[in-house]
C-alpha positions as a Markdown table, in Angstrom:
| # | Residue | x | y | z |
|---|---|---|---|---|
| 1 | Met | -0.1 | 0.1 | -0.1 |
| 2 | Lys | 1.3 | 3.2 | -1.1 |
| 3 | Pro | 1.5 | 5.9 | 1.7 |
| 4 | Leu | -0.7 | 8.9 | 1.2 |
| 5 | Leu | -0.8 | 12.2 | 2.9 |
| 6 | Cys | -4.0 | 12.9 | 4.5 |
| 7 | Lys | -6.3 | 15.4 | 3.0 |
| 8 | Ala | -5.9 | 17.8 | 5.7 |
| 9 | Gly | -2.2 | 17.7 | 5.6 |
| 10 | Gln | -2.5 | 18.7 | 2.0 |
| 11 | Gln | -4.6 | 21.4 | 2.5 |
| 12 | Leu | -2.6 | 22.9 | 5.3 |
| 13 | Arg | 0.7 | 22.6 | 3.1 |
| 14 | Glu | -0.9 | 24.2 | 0.1 |
| 15 | Gln | -2.1 | 27.1 | 2.2 |
| 16 | Ile | 1.3 | 27.6 | 3.8 |
| 17 | Asp | 3.1 | 27.2 | 0.2 |
| 18 | Asp | 0.5 | 29.8 | -1.4 |
| 19 | Ser | 1.1 | 32.3 | 1.6 |
| 20 | Phe | 4.8 | 32.0 | 1.8 |
| 21 | Val | 6.0 | 31.4 | -1.9 |
| 22 | Glu | 9.7 | 31.9 | -1.0 |
| 23 | Arg | 9.9 | 29.9 | 2.2 |
| 24 | Ser | 12.6 | 27.5 | 3.1 |
| 25 | Arg | 11.5 | 24.1 | 2.6 |
| 26 | Lys | 14.5 | 22.8 | 4.3 |
| 27 | Ser | 12.9 | 20.7 | 7.2 |
| 28 | Asp | 9.6 | 20.2 | 5.5 |
| 29 | Gly | 8.4 | 16.6 | 5.4 |
| 30 | Trp | 5.3 | 14.4 | 5.9 |
| 31 | Ile | 6.5 | 10.8 | 5.8 |
| 32 | Gly | 8.8 | 9.0 | 8.6 |
| 33 | Asp | 12.2 | 7.8 | 7.9 |
| 34 | Arg | 13.8 | 4.6 | 9.4 |
| 35 | Ala | 13.9 | 6.1 | 12.8 |
| 36 | His | 10.2 | 7.2 | 12.7 |
| 37 | Ser | 9.3 | 3.4 | 11.7 |
| 38 | Asn | 10.9 | 2.0 | 15.3 |
| 39 | Arg | 8.3 | 4.1 | 17.1 |
| 40 | Lys | 4.8 | 5.3 | 17.4 |
| 41 | Ser | 4.6 | 8.5 | 15.0 |
| 42 | Asp | 1.8 | 10.1 | 13.0 |
| 43 | His | 4.6 | 10.4 | 10.3 |
| 44 | Asn | 4.2 | 6.6 | 9.9 |
| 45 | Pro | 1.5 | 5.5 | 7.3 |
| 46 | Asp | -1.5 | 4.0 | 9.1 |
| 47 | Pro | -1.3 | 0.0 | 8.6 |
| 48 | Ser | -5.1 | -0.1 | 7.6 |
| 49 | Asn | -5.2 | 2.5 | 4.8 |
| 50 | Gly | -1.4 | 3.9 | 4.3 |
| 51 | Ile | -2.7 | 7.3 | 5.3 |
| 52 | Val | 0.1 | 9.4 | 7.4 |
| 53 | Arg | -1.6 | 12.1 | 9.5 |
| 54 | Ala | 1.5 | 14.5 | 10.0 |
| 55 | Ile | 3.6 | 17.2 | 8.2 |
| 56 | Asp | 6.5 | 19.2 | 9.3 |
| 57 | Val | 6.8 | 22.7 | 8.2 |
| 58 | Asp | 10.2 | 24.9 | 7.8 |
| 59 | Lys | 10.2 | 27.5 | 10.5 |
| 60 | Asp | 11.7 | 30.1 | 7.7 |
| 61 | Phe | 9.0 | 31.8 | 6.3 |
| 62 | Asp | 10.5 | 35.0 | 5.8 |
| 63 | Ser | 13.4 | 37.3 | 6.9 |
| 64 | Arg | 11.5 | 37.5 | 10.3 |
| 65 | Pro | 12.6 | 35.0 | 12.8 |
| 66 | Ser | 9.1 | 35.5 | 14.7 |
| 67 | Thr | 7.1 | 33.9 | 11.7 |
| 68 | Gly | 7.4 | 30.5 | 12.5 |
| 69 | Ala | 6.0 | 30.9 | 16.4 |
| 70 | Tyr | 3.1 | 33.4 | 15.2 |
| 71 | Leu | 2.1 | 30.8 | 12.3 |
| 72 | Ala | 2.3 | 28.2 | 15.4 |
| 73 | Asp | 0.0 | 30.0 | 17.4 |
| 74 | Gln | -2.3 | 30.5 | 14.8 |
| 75 | Ile | -2.5 | 26.8 | 14.1 |
| 76 | Arg | -3.2 | 26.4 | 17.5 |
| 77 | Leu | -5.8 | 28.9 | 17.9 |
| 78 | Cys | -7.6 | 27.3 | 14.7 |
| 79 | Ala | -7.1 | 24.1 | 16.2 |
| 80 | Lys | -9.7 | 24.8 | 18.9 |
| 81 | Lys | -12.3 | 24.6 | 16.4 |
| 82 | Asp | -11.1 | 22.4 | 13.8 |
| 83 | Lys | -11.1 | 18.9 | 15.1 |
| 84 | Arg | -8.8 | 17.8 | 12.1 |
| 85 | Ile | -5.8 | 19.0 | 13.8 |
| 86 | Ser | -4.5 | 16.7 | 16.6 |
| 87 | His | -1.4 | 18.7 | 18.3 |
| 88 | Ile | 1.2 | 20.9 | 17.1 |
| 89 | Ile | 4.7 | 20.9 | 18.2 |
| 90 | Tyr | 7.2 | 23.8 | 18.1 |
| 91 | Ala | 10.3 | 25.2 | 19.7 |
| 92 | Gly | 10.0 | 22.7 | 22.6 |
| 93 | Lys | 6.3 | 23.2 | 23.3 |
| 94 | Ile | 3.4 | 21.3 | 22.6 |
| 95 | Ala | -0.5 | 22.1 | 22.3 |
| 96 | Ser | -3.3 | 20.0 | 22.0 |
| 97 | Ala | -6.8 | 19.5 | 23.1 |
| 98 | Lys | -5.4 | 17.4 | 26.5 |
| 99 | Ser | -4.1 | 20.9 | 27.5 |
| 100 | Leu | -7.0 | 22.8 | 26.2 |
| 101 | Trp | -5.1 | 24.0 | 23.4 |
| 102 | Arg | -2.4 | 25.8 | 25.8 |
| 103 | Trp | 1.2 | 25.3 | 25.0 |
| 104 | Arg | 3.0 | 23.2 | 27.3 |
| 105 | Thr | 6.7 | 22.1 | 27.8 |
| 106 | Tyr | 7.2 | 19.2 | 25.3 |
| 107 | Ser | 9.6 | 16.5 | 26.2 |
| 108 | Gly | 9.9 | 14.1 | 23.3 |
| 109 | Ile | 13.4 | 13.5 | 21.6 |
| 110 | Asn | 12.9 | 16.2 | 19.1 |
| 111 | Arg | 12.1 | 19.6 | 20.4 |
| 112 | His | 11.1 | 20.6 | 16.8 |
| 113 | Asp | 13.1 | 24.0 | 16.8 |
| 114 | Ala | 13.8 | 23.8 | 12.9 |
| 115 | His | 10.2 | 23.0 | 11.8 |
| 116 | Ile | 6.4 | 23.1 | 13.3 |
| 117 | His | 5.0 | 19.8 | 13.3 |
| 118 | Ile | 1.3 | 19.4 | 12.7 |
| 119 | Ser | -0.3 | 16.3 | 13.3 |
| 120 | Phe | -3.8 | 15.3 | 12.6 |
| 121 | Thr | -7.0 | 13.2 | 13.5 |
| 122 | Lys | -8.8 | 10.7 | 11.5 |
| 123 | Lys | -11.2 | 13.5 | 10.7 |
| 124 | Gly | -8.4 | 14.9 | 8.4 |
| 125 | Asp | -8.3 | 11.8 | 6.4 |
| 126 | Lys | -11.0 | 12.8 | 3.7 |
| 127 | Asp | -11.6 | 16.6 | 4.8 |
| 128 | Ser | -9.8 | 19.0 | 2.5 |
| 129 | Ser | -11.5 | 22.1 | 3.6 |
| 130 | Phe | -9.7 | 25.5 | 3.9 |
| 131 | Phe | -8.2 | 26.0 | 7.3 |
| 132 | Lys | -9.4 | 29.5 | 8.9 |
| 133 | Ile | -6.1 | 30.8 | 9.8 |
| 134 | Pro | -5.4 | 34.6 | 9.4 |
| 135 | Met | -1.7 | 34.1 | 8.2 |
| 136 | Leu | -2.8 | 31.7 | 5.5 |
| 137 | Gly | -5.6 | 34.0 | 3.8 |
| 138 | Ala | -8.7 | 33.4 | 6.0 |
| 139 | Asn | -11.0 | 36.7 | 6.6 |
| 140 | Thr | -11.1 | 37.4 | 10.2 |
């Protein structure tokens, strides 16, 4: 079974690419490498359908170093209502429904300093609707 990125992941990545055409993609990715395959990770394809439920987006969007943190926070705020997003990790912090979408310390093996990690729920497998994120073209 060929791995396939969930529709929500495809949509969010497309919105980011459209909003930041010249951004760095050095740390971008979606499918897990060999190290990921040895542990539980949303970058690994679901064994039942081959769907991958995570993307990494390089933190360098433009000349301002704060843009990555600002976008990560806008994705976090969107996730409060958009049930396709499972959690966000960036710069040693994680936000999820478990913490009522507040940032808390992340203690995983990768602090995610070079990129924003976004994981999706199964609701994102087939839902490619537009994410309502102001930095990514949503009207507020």
